[in-house]
mmCIF file of C-alpha atoms in Angstrom:
data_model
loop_
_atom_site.group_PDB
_atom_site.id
_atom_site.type_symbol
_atom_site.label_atom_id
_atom_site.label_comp_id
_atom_site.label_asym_id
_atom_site.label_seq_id
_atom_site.Cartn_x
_atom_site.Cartn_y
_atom_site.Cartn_z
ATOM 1 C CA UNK L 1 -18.946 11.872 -21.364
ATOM 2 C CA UNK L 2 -22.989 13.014 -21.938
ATOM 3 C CA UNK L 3 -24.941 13.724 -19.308
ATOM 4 C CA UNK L 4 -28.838 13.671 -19.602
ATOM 5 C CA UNK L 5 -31.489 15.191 -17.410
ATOM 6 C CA UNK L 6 -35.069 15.411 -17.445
ATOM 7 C CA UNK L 7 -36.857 18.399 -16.452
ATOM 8 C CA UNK L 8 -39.934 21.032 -16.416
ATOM 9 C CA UNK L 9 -40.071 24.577 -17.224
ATOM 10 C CA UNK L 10 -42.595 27.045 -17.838
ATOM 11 C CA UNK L 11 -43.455 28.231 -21.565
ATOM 12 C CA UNK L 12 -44.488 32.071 -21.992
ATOM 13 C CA UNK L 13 -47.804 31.028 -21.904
ATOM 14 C CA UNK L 14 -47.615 29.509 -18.235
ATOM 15 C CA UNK L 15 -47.983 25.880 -19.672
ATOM 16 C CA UNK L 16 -45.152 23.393 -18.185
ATOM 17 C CA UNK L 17 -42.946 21.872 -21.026
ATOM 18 C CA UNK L 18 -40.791 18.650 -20.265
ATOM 19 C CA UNK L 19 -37.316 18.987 -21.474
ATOM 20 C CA UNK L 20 -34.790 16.463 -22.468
ATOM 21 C CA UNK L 21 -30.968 18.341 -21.723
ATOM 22 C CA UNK L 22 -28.515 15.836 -23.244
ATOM 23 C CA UNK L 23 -24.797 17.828 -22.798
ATOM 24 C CA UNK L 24 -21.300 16.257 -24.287
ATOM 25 C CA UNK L 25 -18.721 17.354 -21.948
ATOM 26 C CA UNK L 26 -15.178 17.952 -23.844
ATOM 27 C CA UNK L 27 -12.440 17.534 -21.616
ATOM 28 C CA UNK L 28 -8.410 17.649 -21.996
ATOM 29 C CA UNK L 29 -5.774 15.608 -21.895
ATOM 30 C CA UNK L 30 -5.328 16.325 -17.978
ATOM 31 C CA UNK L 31 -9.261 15.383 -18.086
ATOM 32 C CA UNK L 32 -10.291 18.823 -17.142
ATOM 33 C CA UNK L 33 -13.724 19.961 -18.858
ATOM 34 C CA UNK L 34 -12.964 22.489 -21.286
ATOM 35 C CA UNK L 35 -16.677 22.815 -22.843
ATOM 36 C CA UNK L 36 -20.007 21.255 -23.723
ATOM 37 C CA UNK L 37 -22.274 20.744 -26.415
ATOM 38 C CA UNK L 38 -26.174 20.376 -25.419
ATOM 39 C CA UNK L 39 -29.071 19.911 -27.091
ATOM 40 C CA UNK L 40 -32.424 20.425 -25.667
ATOM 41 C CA UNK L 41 -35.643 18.255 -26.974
ATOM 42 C CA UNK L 42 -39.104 18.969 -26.089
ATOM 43 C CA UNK L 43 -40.716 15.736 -24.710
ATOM 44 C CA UNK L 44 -43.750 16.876 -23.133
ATOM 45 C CA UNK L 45 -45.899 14.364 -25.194
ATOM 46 C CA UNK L 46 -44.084 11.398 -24.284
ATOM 47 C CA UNK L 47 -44.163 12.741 -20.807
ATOM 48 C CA UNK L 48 -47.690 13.143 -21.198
ATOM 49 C CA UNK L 49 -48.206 9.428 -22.666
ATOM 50 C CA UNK L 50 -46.141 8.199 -19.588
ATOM 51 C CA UNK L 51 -47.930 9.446 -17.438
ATOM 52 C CA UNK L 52 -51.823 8.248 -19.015
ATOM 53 C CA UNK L 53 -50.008 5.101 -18.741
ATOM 54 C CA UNK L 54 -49.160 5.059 -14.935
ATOM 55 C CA UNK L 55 -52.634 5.840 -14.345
ATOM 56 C CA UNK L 56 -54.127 3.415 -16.717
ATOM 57 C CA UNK L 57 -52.082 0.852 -14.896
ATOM 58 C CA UNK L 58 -52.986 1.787 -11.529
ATOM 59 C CA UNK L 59 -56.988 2.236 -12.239
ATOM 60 C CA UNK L 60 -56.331 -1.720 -14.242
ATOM 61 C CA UNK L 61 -55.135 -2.901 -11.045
ATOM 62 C CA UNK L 62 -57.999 -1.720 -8.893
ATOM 63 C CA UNK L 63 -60.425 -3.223 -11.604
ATOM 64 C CA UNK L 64 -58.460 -6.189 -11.691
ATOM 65 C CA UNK L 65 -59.035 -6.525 -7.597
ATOM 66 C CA UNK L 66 -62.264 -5.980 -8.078
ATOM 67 C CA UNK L 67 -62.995 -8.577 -10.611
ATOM 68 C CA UNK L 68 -61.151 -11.066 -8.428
ATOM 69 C CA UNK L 69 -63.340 -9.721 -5.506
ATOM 70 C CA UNK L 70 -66.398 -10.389 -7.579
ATOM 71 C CA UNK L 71 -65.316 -13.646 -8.757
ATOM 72 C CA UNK L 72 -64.739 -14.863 -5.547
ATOM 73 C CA UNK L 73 -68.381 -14.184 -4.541
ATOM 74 C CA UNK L 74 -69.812 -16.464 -7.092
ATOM 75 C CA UNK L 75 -70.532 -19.790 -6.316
ATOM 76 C CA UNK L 76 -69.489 -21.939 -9.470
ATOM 77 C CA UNK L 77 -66.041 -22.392 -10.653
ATOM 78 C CA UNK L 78 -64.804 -20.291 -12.741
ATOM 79 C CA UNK L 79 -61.447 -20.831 -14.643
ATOM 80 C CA UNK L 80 -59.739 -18.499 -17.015
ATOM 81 C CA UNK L 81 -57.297 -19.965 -19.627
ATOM 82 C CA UNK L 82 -55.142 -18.195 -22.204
ATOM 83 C CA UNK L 83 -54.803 -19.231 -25.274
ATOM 84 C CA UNK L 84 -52.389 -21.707 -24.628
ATOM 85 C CA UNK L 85 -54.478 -23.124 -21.792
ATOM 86 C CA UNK L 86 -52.199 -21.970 -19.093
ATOM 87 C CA UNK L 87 -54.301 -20.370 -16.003
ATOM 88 C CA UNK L 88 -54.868 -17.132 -15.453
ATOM 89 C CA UNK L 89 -57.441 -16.545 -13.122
ATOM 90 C CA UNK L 90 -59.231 -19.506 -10.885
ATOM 91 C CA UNK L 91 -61.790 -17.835 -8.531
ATOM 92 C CA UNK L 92 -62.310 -19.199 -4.806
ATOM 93 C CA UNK L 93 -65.094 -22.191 -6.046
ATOM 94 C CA UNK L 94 -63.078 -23.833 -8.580
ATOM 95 C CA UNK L 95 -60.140 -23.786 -6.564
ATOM 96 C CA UNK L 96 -62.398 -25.731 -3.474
ATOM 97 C CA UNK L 97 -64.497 -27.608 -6.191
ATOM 98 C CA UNK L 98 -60.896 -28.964 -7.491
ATOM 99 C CA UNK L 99 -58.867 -28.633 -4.560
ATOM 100 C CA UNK L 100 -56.237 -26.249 -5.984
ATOM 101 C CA UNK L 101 -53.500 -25.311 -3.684
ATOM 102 C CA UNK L 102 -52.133 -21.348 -3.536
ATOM 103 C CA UNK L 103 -48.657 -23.139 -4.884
ATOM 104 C CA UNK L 104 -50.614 -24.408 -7.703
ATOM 105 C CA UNK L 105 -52.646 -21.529 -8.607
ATOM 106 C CA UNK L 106 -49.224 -18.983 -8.112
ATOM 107 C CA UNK L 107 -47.513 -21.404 -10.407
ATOM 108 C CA UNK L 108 -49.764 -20.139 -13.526
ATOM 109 C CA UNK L 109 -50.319 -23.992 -14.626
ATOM 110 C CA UNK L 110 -50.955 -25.607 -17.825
ATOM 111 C CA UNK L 111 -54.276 -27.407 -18.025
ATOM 112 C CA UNK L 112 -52.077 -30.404 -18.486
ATOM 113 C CA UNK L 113 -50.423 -29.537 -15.297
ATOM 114 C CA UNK L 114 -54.275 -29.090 -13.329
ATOM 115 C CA UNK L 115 -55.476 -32.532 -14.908
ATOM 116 C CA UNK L 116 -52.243 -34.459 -12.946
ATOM 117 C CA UNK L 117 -52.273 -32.446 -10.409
ATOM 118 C CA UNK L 118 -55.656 -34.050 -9.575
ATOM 119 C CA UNK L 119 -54.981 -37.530 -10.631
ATOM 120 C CA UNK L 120 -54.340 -39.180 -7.560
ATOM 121 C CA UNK L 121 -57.067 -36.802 -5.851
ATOM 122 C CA UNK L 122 -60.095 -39.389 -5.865
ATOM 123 C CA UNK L 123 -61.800 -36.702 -8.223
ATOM 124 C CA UNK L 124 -61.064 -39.076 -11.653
ATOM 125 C CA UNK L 125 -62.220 -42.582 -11.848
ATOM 126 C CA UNK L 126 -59.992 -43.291 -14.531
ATOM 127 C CA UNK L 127 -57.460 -46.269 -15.075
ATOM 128 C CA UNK L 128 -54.304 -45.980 -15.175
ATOM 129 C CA UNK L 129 -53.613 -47.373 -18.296
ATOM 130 C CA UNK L 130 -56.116 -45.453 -19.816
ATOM 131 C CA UNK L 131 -55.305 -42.025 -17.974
ATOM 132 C CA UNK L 132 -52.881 -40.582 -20.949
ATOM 133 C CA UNK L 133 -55.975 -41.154 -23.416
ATOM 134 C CA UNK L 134 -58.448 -39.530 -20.943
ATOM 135 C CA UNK L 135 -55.863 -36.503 -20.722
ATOM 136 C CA UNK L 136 -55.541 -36.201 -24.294
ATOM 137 C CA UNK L 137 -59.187 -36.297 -24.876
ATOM 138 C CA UNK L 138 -60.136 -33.308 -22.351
ATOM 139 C CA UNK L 139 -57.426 -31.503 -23.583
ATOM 140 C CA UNK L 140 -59.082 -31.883 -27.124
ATOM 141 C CA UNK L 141 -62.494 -31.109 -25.939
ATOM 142 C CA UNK L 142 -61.490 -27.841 -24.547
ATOM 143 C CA UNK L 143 -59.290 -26.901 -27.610
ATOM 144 C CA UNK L 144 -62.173 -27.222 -29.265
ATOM 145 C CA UNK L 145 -62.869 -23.868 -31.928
ATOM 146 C CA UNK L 146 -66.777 -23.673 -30.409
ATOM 147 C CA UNK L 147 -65.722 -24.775 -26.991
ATOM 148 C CA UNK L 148 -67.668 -27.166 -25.295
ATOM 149 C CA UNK L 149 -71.332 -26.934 -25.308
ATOM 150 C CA UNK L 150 -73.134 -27.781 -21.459
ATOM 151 C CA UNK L 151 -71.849 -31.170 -20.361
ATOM 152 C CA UNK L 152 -71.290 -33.258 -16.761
ATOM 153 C CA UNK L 153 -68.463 -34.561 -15.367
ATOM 154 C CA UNK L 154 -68.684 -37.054 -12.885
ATOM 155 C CA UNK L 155 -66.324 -37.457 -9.965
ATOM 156 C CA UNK L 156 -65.234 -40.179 -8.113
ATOM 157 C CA UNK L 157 -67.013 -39.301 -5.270
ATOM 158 C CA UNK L 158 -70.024 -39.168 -6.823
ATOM 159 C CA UNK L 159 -70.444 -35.851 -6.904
ATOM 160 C CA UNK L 160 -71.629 -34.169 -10.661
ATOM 161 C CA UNK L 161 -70.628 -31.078 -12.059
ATOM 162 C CA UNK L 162 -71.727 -29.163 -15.056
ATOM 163 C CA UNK L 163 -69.575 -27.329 -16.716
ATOM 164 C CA UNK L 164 -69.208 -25.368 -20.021
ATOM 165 C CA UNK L 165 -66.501 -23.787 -21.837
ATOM 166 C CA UNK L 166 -66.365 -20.481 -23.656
ATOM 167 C CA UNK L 167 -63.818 -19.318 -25.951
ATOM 168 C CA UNK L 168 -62.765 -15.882 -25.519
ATOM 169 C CA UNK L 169 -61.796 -13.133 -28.188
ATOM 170 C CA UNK L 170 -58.509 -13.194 -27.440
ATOM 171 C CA UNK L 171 -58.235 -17.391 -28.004
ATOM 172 C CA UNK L 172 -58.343 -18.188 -24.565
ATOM 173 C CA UNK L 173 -60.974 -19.565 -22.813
ATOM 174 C CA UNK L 174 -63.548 -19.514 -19.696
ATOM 175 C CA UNK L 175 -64.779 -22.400 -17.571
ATOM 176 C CA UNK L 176 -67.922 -22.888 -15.632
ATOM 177 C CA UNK L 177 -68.278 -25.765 -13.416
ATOM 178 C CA UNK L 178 -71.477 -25.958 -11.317
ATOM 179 C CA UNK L 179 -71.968 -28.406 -8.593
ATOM 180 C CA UNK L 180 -75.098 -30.390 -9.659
ATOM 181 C CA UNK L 181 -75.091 -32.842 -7.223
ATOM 182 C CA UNK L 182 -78.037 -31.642 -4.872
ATOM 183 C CA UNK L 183 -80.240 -30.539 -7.935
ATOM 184 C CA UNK L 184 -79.889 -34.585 -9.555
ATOM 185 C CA UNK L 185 -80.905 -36.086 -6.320
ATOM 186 C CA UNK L 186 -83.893 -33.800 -6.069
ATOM 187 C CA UNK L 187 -84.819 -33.971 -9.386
ATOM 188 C CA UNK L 188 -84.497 -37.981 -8.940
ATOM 189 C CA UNK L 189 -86.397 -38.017 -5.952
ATOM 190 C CA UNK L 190 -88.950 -36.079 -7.448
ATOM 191 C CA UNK L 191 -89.379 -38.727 -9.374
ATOM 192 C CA UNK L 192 -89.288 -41.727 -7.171
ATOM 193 C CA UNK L 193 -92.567 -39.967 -5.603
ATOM 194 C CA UNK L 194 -94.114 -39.484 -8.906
#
């Protein structure tokens, strides 16, 4: 049977060397070990690699939390899609501007998934009958290789949102969606008085 082992020593310069010890233990018929064959492999590089990698992960994380902090600060909606439009990342105003739930965001949905998710919501004022063609037309838009330039959305309630869509280097993509609703009834009162 081999046994392996992983350990440090000191080279004669005073440097620490990692050291792979793989033995074969040889053994009798009455099972008794009668000798071993080892072979010792310098792995101080790979340990070294490991070990960037740990700490890349661990300073990732905390810039990760950070980002999320930041994003949750900002006051439009801000969606983050991979390239096969499943969700990554939803910061705290799109979730309230669409009324995501923590099961929903957790679940890493499809943008398929977000649009029914919302159907029955009040936020669509779309026919039944012509929902399927609405879906498929969204889903389109945002697939789009340029992404989709400034538009408005809006909802049900009566409530307008902006939004834009960027596509990332990677393929997936980035949406903004910024509650217009106040600035349009300013902008028409504005010109009532004019």
């Amino acid at each position: 049977s081999y046994i392996e082992q992983e350990y440090r020593i000191l080279d004669k310069e005073g440097g620490i060397r990692w050291i792979l010890d793989r033995a074969l233990i040889e053994r009798n018929e009455e099972g008794i070990p009668t000798h071993t064959q080892s072979s010792l492999l310098d792995i101080s590089e790979r340990k070294a690699i490991e070990i960037q990698l740990r700490e890349n992960k661990i300073k990732l994380a905390i810039i990760l939390d950070r980002f999320k902090l930041l994003l949750d600060t900002i006051d439009y909606g801000i969606l983050f899609m991979d390239k096969d439009l499943n969700l990554l990342v939803a910061n705290r105003a799109a979730c309230r501007m669409w009324n995501f739930s923590d099961e929903l965001i957790n679940s890493n949905p499809s943008f398929d998934d977000i649009l029914e998710y919302n159907r029955y919501s009040g936020i669509y004022e779309v026919e039944d009958e012509k929902w399927e063609e609405y879906k498929k037309e969204r889903i389109s838009s945002i697939t789009s290789p340029n992404g989709v330039p400034k538009s408005e959305f809006k909802r049900k309630d009566g409530s307008v949102l902006s939004y834009q869509e960027q596509v990332l280097p990677d393929g997936g993509r980035m949406l903004n969606y910024f509650d217009i609703t106040e600035q349009n009834k300013a902008e028409e009162e504005k010109k009532q008085r004019e």
